[in-house]
PDB file of C-alpha atoms and ligand atoms in Angstrom:
ATOM      1  CA  MET A   1       3.759 -28.825  31.257  1.00 61.00           C
ATOM      2  CA  LYS A   2       6.632 -26.454  31.772  1.00 66.00           C
ATOM      3  CA  HIS A   3       7.688 -26.949  28.162  1.00 70.00           C
ATOM      4  CA  LEU A   4       4.246 -26.160  26.911  1.00 66.00           C
ATOM      5  CA  SER A   5       4.209 -22.772  28.518  1.00 66.00           C
ATOM      6  CA  THR A   6       7.669 -21.982  27.167  1.00 63.00           C
ATOM      7  CA  ILE A   7       6.520 -22.886  23.680  1.00 56.00           C
ATOM      8  CA  PHE A   8       3.394 -20.825  24.178  1.00 57.00           C
ATOM      9  CA  ILE A   9       5.388 -17.747  25.137  1.00 53.00           C
ATOM     10  CA  LEU A  10       7.779 -18.293  22.261  1.00 54.00           C
ATOM     11  CA  CYS A  11       4.897 -18.418  19.808  1.00 51.00           C
ATOM     12  CA  LEU A  12       3.450 -15.279  21.300  1.00 52.00           C
ATOM     13  CA  VAL A  13       6.710 -13.400  20.880  1.00 50.00           C
ATOM     14  CA  LEU A  14       7.300 -14.651  17.347  1.00 51.00           C
ATOM     15  CA  GLY A  15       3.709 -13.910  16.464  1.00 55.00           C
ATOM     16  CA  MET A  16       4.022 -10.354  17.630  1.00 53.00           C
ATOM     17  CA  ALA A  17       7.276  -9.902  15.774  1.00 51.00           C
ATOM     18  CA  SER A  18       5.784 -11.174  12.546  1.00 51.00           C
ATOM     19  CA  LEU A  19       2.778  -8.884  12.891  1.00 50.00           C
ATOM     20  CA  GLY A  20       5.296  -6.303  11.907  1.00 47.00           C
ATOM     21  CA  ILE A  21       5.670  -3.577  14.457  1.00 45.00           C
ATOM     22  CA  GLY A  22       8.375  -2.529  12.002  1.00 46.00           C
ATOM     23  CA  GLN A  23       7.362  -1.885   8.437  1.00 49.00           C
ATOM     24  CA  GLU A  24       7.528  -5.027   6.391  1.00 54.00           C
ATOM     25  CA  LEU A  25       6.808  -5.663   2.769  1.00 58.00           C
ATOM     26  CA  PHE A  26       4.154  -8.332   2.466  1.00 81.00           C
ATOM     27  CA  GLY A  27       3.921  -8.174  -1.295  1.00 95.00           C
ATOM     28  CA  ASP A  28       6.052  -8.815  -4.334  1.00 97.00           C
ATOM     29  CA  PRO A  29       7.063  -5.480  -5.879  1.00 97.00           C
ATOM     30  CA  GLN A  30       7.701  -7.053  -9.289  1.00 97.00           C
ATOM     31  CA  GLU A  31       4.142  -8.349  -9.481  1.00 97.00           C
ATOM     32  CA  GLY A  32       3.041  -5.040  -8.032  1.00 98.00           C
ATOM     33  CA  LYS A  33       4.753  -3.122 -10.790  1.00 98.00           C
ATOM     34  CA  SER A  34       2.753  -4.792 -13.524  1.00 98.00           C
ATOM     35  CA  ILE A  35      -0.483  -4.213 -11.607  1.00 98.00           C
ATOM     36  CA  TYR A  36       0.493  -0.587 -11.074  1.00 98.00           C
ATOM     37  CA  MET A  37       1.358  -0.061 -14.744  1.00 98.00           C
ATOM     38  CA  HIS A  38      -1.997  -1.531 -15.670  1.00 98.00           C
ATOM     39  CA  HIS A  39      -4.382   0.080 -13.167  1.00 98.00           C
ATOM     40  CA  CYS A  40      -2.769   3.005 -11.391  1.00 98.00           C
ATOM     41  CA  VAL A  41      -0.248   4.698 -13.659  1.00 98.00           C
ATOM     42  CA  ASN A  42      -2.706   6.887 -15.560  1.00 98.00           C
ATOM     43  CA  CYS A  43      -3.571   8.749 -12.388  1.00 98.00           C
ATOM     44  CA  HIS A  44      -0.598   8.288 -10.082  1.00 98.00           C
ATOM     45  CA  GLY A  45       2.094   8.660 -12.740  1.00 98.00           C
ATOM     46  CA  LYS A  46       4.981   6.472 -13.829  1.00 97.00           C
ATOM     47  CA  ASN A  47       7.094   7.249 -10.805  1.00 96.00           C
ATOM     48  CA  GLY A  48       4.248   7.775  -8.370  1.00 98.00           C
ATOM     49  CA  ASP A  49       4.325  11.561  -8.317  1.00 98.00           C
ATOM     50  CA  GLY A  50       0.605  11.894  -8.987  1.00 98.00           C
ATOM     51  CA  GLN A  51       1.136  13.371 -12.451  1.00 97.00           C
ATOM     52  CA  GLY A  52      -0.385  10.689 -14.654  1.00 97.00           C
ATOM     53  CA  PRO A  53      -2.006  11.691 -17.970  1.00 97.00           C
ATOM     54  CA  ASP A  54      -5.577  11.327 -16.639  1.00 97.00           C
ATOM     55  CA  THR A  55      -5.051  13.928 -13.949  1.00 96.00           C
ATOM     56  CA  LYS A  56      -6.117  16.706 -16.278  1.00 94.00           C
ATOM     57  CA  PHE A  57      -9.666  15.350 -16.095  1.00 94.00           C
ATOM     58  CA  LEU A  58      -9.698  15.145 -12.302  1.00 96.00           C
ATOM     59  CA  THR A  59     -10.713  17.822  -9.841  1.00 94.00           C
ATOM     60  CA  VAL A  60      -9.391  15.850  -6.861  1.00 95.00           C
ATOM     61  CA  LYS A  61      -5.762  15.226  -7.722  1.00 95.00           C
ATOM     62  CA  PRO A  62      -4.116  11.877  -7.032  1.00 97.00           C
ATOM     63  CA  ALA A  63      -1.746  11.601  -4.133  1.00 96.00           C
ATOM     64  CA  ASP A  64       1.948  12.116  -4.773  1.00 98.00           C
ATOM     65  CA  PHE A  65       3.459   9.071  -3.086  1.00 98.00           C
ATOM     66  CA  HIS A  66       6.739  10.932  -2.617  1.00 98.00           C
ATOM     67  CA  SER A  67       5.145  13.628  -0.480  1.00 97.00           C
ATOM     68  CA  ASP A  68       5.888  13.676   3.234  1.00 96.00           C
ATOM     69  CA  GLU A  69       2.209  13.188   3.838  1.00 96.00           C
ATOM     70  CA  SER A  70       2.006   9.913   1.923  1.00 97.00           C
ATOM     71  CA  ARG A  71       5.359   8.582   3.041  1.00 97.00           C
ATOM     72  CA  SER A  72       4.515   9.058   6.693  1.00 97.00           C
ATOM     73  CA  LYS A  73       1.380   6.949   6.391  1.00 97.00           C
ATOM     74  CA  THR A  74       1.712   3.340   7.480  1.00 97.00           C
ATOM     75  CA  ASP A  75       1.267   0.401   5.144  1.00 96.00           C
ATOM     76  CA  TRP A  76      -2.041  -0.272   6.888  1.00 96.00           C
ATOM     77  CA  GLU A  77      -3.350   3.191   6.128  1.00 97.00           C
ATOM     78  CA  LEU A  78      -2.408   2.966   2.463  1.00 98.00           C
ATOM     79  CA  MET A  79      -3.727  -0.586   2.247  1.00 97.00           C
ATOM     80  CA  THR A  80      -7.071   0.607   3.611  1.00 98.00           C
ATOM     81  CA  THR A  81      -7.223   3.311   0.944  1.00 98.00           C
ATOM     82  CA  ILE A  82      -6.345   0.847  -1.814  1.00 98.00           C
ATOM     83  CA  THR A  83      -8.979  -1.559  -0.525  1.00 98.00           C
ATOM     84  CA  PHE A  84     -11.849   0.832   0.178  1.00 98.00           C
ATOM     85  CA  GLY A  85     -10.942   3.963  -1.763  1.00 98.00           C
ATOM     86  CA  VAL A  86     -11.472   7.560  -0.722  1.00 96.00           C
ATOM     87  CA  ALA A  87     -15.060   8.823  -0.516  1.00 94.00           C
ATOM     88  CA  PHE A  88     -15.999  11.571  -3.000  1.00 93.00           C
ATOM     89  CA  SER A  89     -12.785  11.165  -4.954  1.00 95.00           C
ATOM     90  CA  PRO A  90     -11.816   9.339  -8.143  1.00 96.00           C
ATOM     91  CA  MET A  91      -9.881   6.877  -5.988  1.00 97.00           C
ATOM     92  CA  HIS A  92     -12.373   4.056  -5.714  1.00 97.00           C
ATOM     93  CA  GLY A  93     -11.700   0.880  -3.756  1.00 98.00           C
ATOM     94  CA  TRP A  94      -9.961  -2.017  -5.487  1.00 98.00           C
ATOM     95  CA  ALA A  95     -11.247  -4.880  -3.354  1.00 97.00           C
ATOM     96  CA  ASN A  96     -13.497  -6.109  -6.162  1.00 97.00           C
ATOM     97  CA  ARG A  97     -10.773  -6.039  -8.836  1.00 97.00           C
ATOM     98  CA  LEU A  98      -7.582  -6.964  -7.049  1.00 98.00           C
ATOM     99  CA  ASN A  99      -7.355  -9.751  -4.527  1.00 97.00           C
ATOM    100  CA  GLU A 100      -5.605  -9.198  -1.231  1.00 96.00           C
ATOM    101  CA  GLN A 101      -2.255 -10.498  -2.453  1.00 97.00           C
ATOM    102  CA  GLU A 102      -2.400  -8.237  -5.497  1.00 97.00           C
ATOM    103  CA  ARG A 103      -3.159  -5.262  -3.261  1.00 98.00           C
ATOM    104  CA  TRP A 104      -0.131  -6.058  -1.098  1.00 97.00           C
ATOM    105  CA  ASP A 105       1.949  -6.462  -4.257  1.00 97.00           C
ATOM    106  CA  VAL A 106       0.987  -3.075  -5.599  1.00 98.00           C
ATOM    107  CA  LEU A 107       1.523  -1.476  -2.200  1.00 98.00           C
ATOM    108  CA  SER A 108       5.004  -2.951  -1.981  1.00 97.00           C
ATOM    109  CA  TYR A 109       5.788  -1.450  -5.386  1.00 98.00           C
ATOM    110  CA  ILE A 110       4.595   1.965  -4.152  1.00 98.00           C
ATOM    111  CA  ARG A 111       6.786   1.567  -1.069  1.00 97.00           C
ATOM    112  CA  LEU A 112       9.722   0.680  -3.272  1.00 96.00           C
ATOM    113  CA  MET A 113       9.279   3.954  -5.173  1.00 97.00           C
ATOM    114  CA  ALA A 114       8.608   5.973  -2.039  1.00 97.00           C
ATOM    115  CA  PRO A 115       9.717   4.225   1.160  1.00 96.00           C
ATOM    116  CA  PHE A 116       7.884   4.646   4.459  1.00 96.00           C
ATOM    117  CA  ASN A 117       9.313   7.621   6.314  1.00 96.00           C
ATOM    118  CA  PRO A 118       7.765   8.397   9.675  1.00 93.00           C
ATOM    119  CA  ILE A 119       8.072  12.056  10.506  1.00 81.00           C
ATOM    120  CA  THR A 120       9.067  12.502  14.083  1.00 63.00           C
TER     121      THR A 120
HETATM  122  C1  HEC B   1      -8.901   7.678 -11.480  1.00 54.56           C
HETATM  123  C2  HEC B   1      -7.615   8.022 -10.937  1.00 54.56           C
HETATM  124  C3  HEC B   1      -6.964   7.050  -9.955  1.00 54.56           C
HETATM  125  C4  HEC B   1      -6.613   5.734 -10.189  1.00 54.56           C
HETATM  126  C5  HEC B   1      -6.826   4.920 -11.448  1.00 54.56           C
HETATM  127  C6  HEC B   1      -5.973   5.284  -8.990  1.00 54.56           C
HETATM  128  N1  HEC B   1      -5.937   6.269  -8.038  1.00 54.56           N
HETATM  129 FE1  HEC B   1      -5.134   6.158  -6.169  1.00 54.56          FE
HETATM  130  N2  HEC B   1      -5.748   8.049  -5.768  1.00 54.56           N
HETATM  131  C7  HEC B   1      -6.411   8.866  -6.649  1.00 54.56           C
HETATM  132  C8  HEC B   1      -6.750  10.112  -5.989  1.00 54.56           C
HETATM  133  C9  HEC B   1      -7.479  11.278  -6.620  1.00 54.56           C
HETATM  134  C10 HEC B   1      -6.256  10.003  -4.666  1.00 54.56           C
HETATM  135  C11 HEC B   1      -6.285  11.060  -3.569  1.00 54.56           C
HETATM  136  C12 HEC B   1      -7.590  11.108  -2.851  1.00 54.56           C
HETATM  137  C13 HEC B   1      -7.504  12.138  -1.749  1.00 54.56           C
HETATM  138  O1  HEC B   1      -7.361  13.320  -2.039  1.00 54.56           O
HETATM  139  O2  HEC B   1      -7.525  11.740  -0.594  1.00 54.56           O
HETATM  140  C14 HEC B   1      -5.629   8.697  -4.565  1.00 54.56           C
HETATM  141  C15 HEC B   1      -5.025   8.206  -3.421  1.00 54.56           C
HETATM  142  C16 HEC B   1      -4.374   6.994  -3.343  1.00 54.56           C
HETATM  143  C17 HEC B   1      -3.679   6.501  -2.179  1.00 54.56           C
HETATM  144  C18 HEC B   1      -3.574   7.208  -0.819  1.00 54.56           C
HETATM  145  C19 HEC B   1      -2.338   8.027  -0.726  1.00 54.56           C
HETATM  146  C20 HEC B   1      -2.264   8.744   0.582  1.00 54.56           C
HETATM  147  O3  HEC B   1      -1.266   9.430   0.786  1.00 54.56           O
HETATM  148  O4  HEC B   1      -3.186   8.636   1.393  1.00 54.56           O
HETATM  149  C21 HEC B   1      -3.145   5.288  -2.492  1.00 54.56           C
HETATM  150  C22 HEC B   1      -2.298   4.394  -1.605  1.00 54.56           C
HETATM  151  C23 HEC B   1      -3.519   5.013  -3.854  1.00 54.56           C
HETATM  152  N3  HEC B   1      -4.261   6.062  -4.330  1.00 54.56           N
HETATM  153  C24 HEC B   1      -3.179   3.872  -4.522  1.00 54.56           C
HETATM  154  C25 HEC B   1      -3.668   3.541  -5.792  1.00 54.56           C
HETATM  155  C26 HEC B   1      -3.417   2.257  -6.424  1.00 54.56           C
HETATM  156  C27 HEC B   1      -2.576   1.140  -5.845  1.00 54.56           C
HETATM  157  C28 HEC B   1      -4.048   2.295  -7.629  1.00 54.56           C
HETATM  158  C29 HEC B   1      -4.108   1.196  -8.679  1.00 54.56           C
HETATM  159  C30 HEC B   1      -4.547  -0.122  -8.226  1.00 54.56           C
HETATM  160  C31 HEC B   1      -4.707   3.589  -7.745  1.00 54.56           C
HETATM  161  N4  HEC B   1      -4.446   4.312  -6.598  1.00 54.56           N
HETATM  162  C32 HEC B   1      -5.438   4.011  -8.823  1.00 54.56           C
HETATM  163  C33 HEC B   1      -6.726   8.592  -7.971  1.00 54.56           C
HETATM  164  C34 HEC B   1      -6.546   7.370  -8.590  1.00 54.56           C
END
């Protein structure tokens, strides 16, 4: 019985570690790049600065992923935006077009261009 509880605690600790208190990339940035170039580049721009060619038609401008504001958001915050979109903005949710893995992939590509940077 003693062993069982040790194993239980070990699993708990490993489980917590893998939940990623630190920022981890869950996606494949290479896959993410092709998704990005297909679906996101016209608004968010080739290097993620929010200057894509379609922005001239938009009143709400796309986020610049290199801004302090975007970089200080956690993966979970950005993932929520990618999944559900932003109300009253051209950024609609992608849950019906990209599956969860694809959303992680594209997020990991964004994080490759503009790494997470918590502002203290
Ligand atoms: C039609 C233009 C358009 C397209 C296409 C588009 N976005 Fe956006 N996106 C926006 C706009 C506009 C905002 C900013 C909304 C706001 O002001 O909060 C935004 C915001 C975001 C944010 C939040 C950034 C932050 O700092 O909170 C993420 C992440 C994001 N987009 C990812 C994507 C991904 C990934 C794709 C492709 C799958 C994509 N977007 C496609 C227009 C677009």
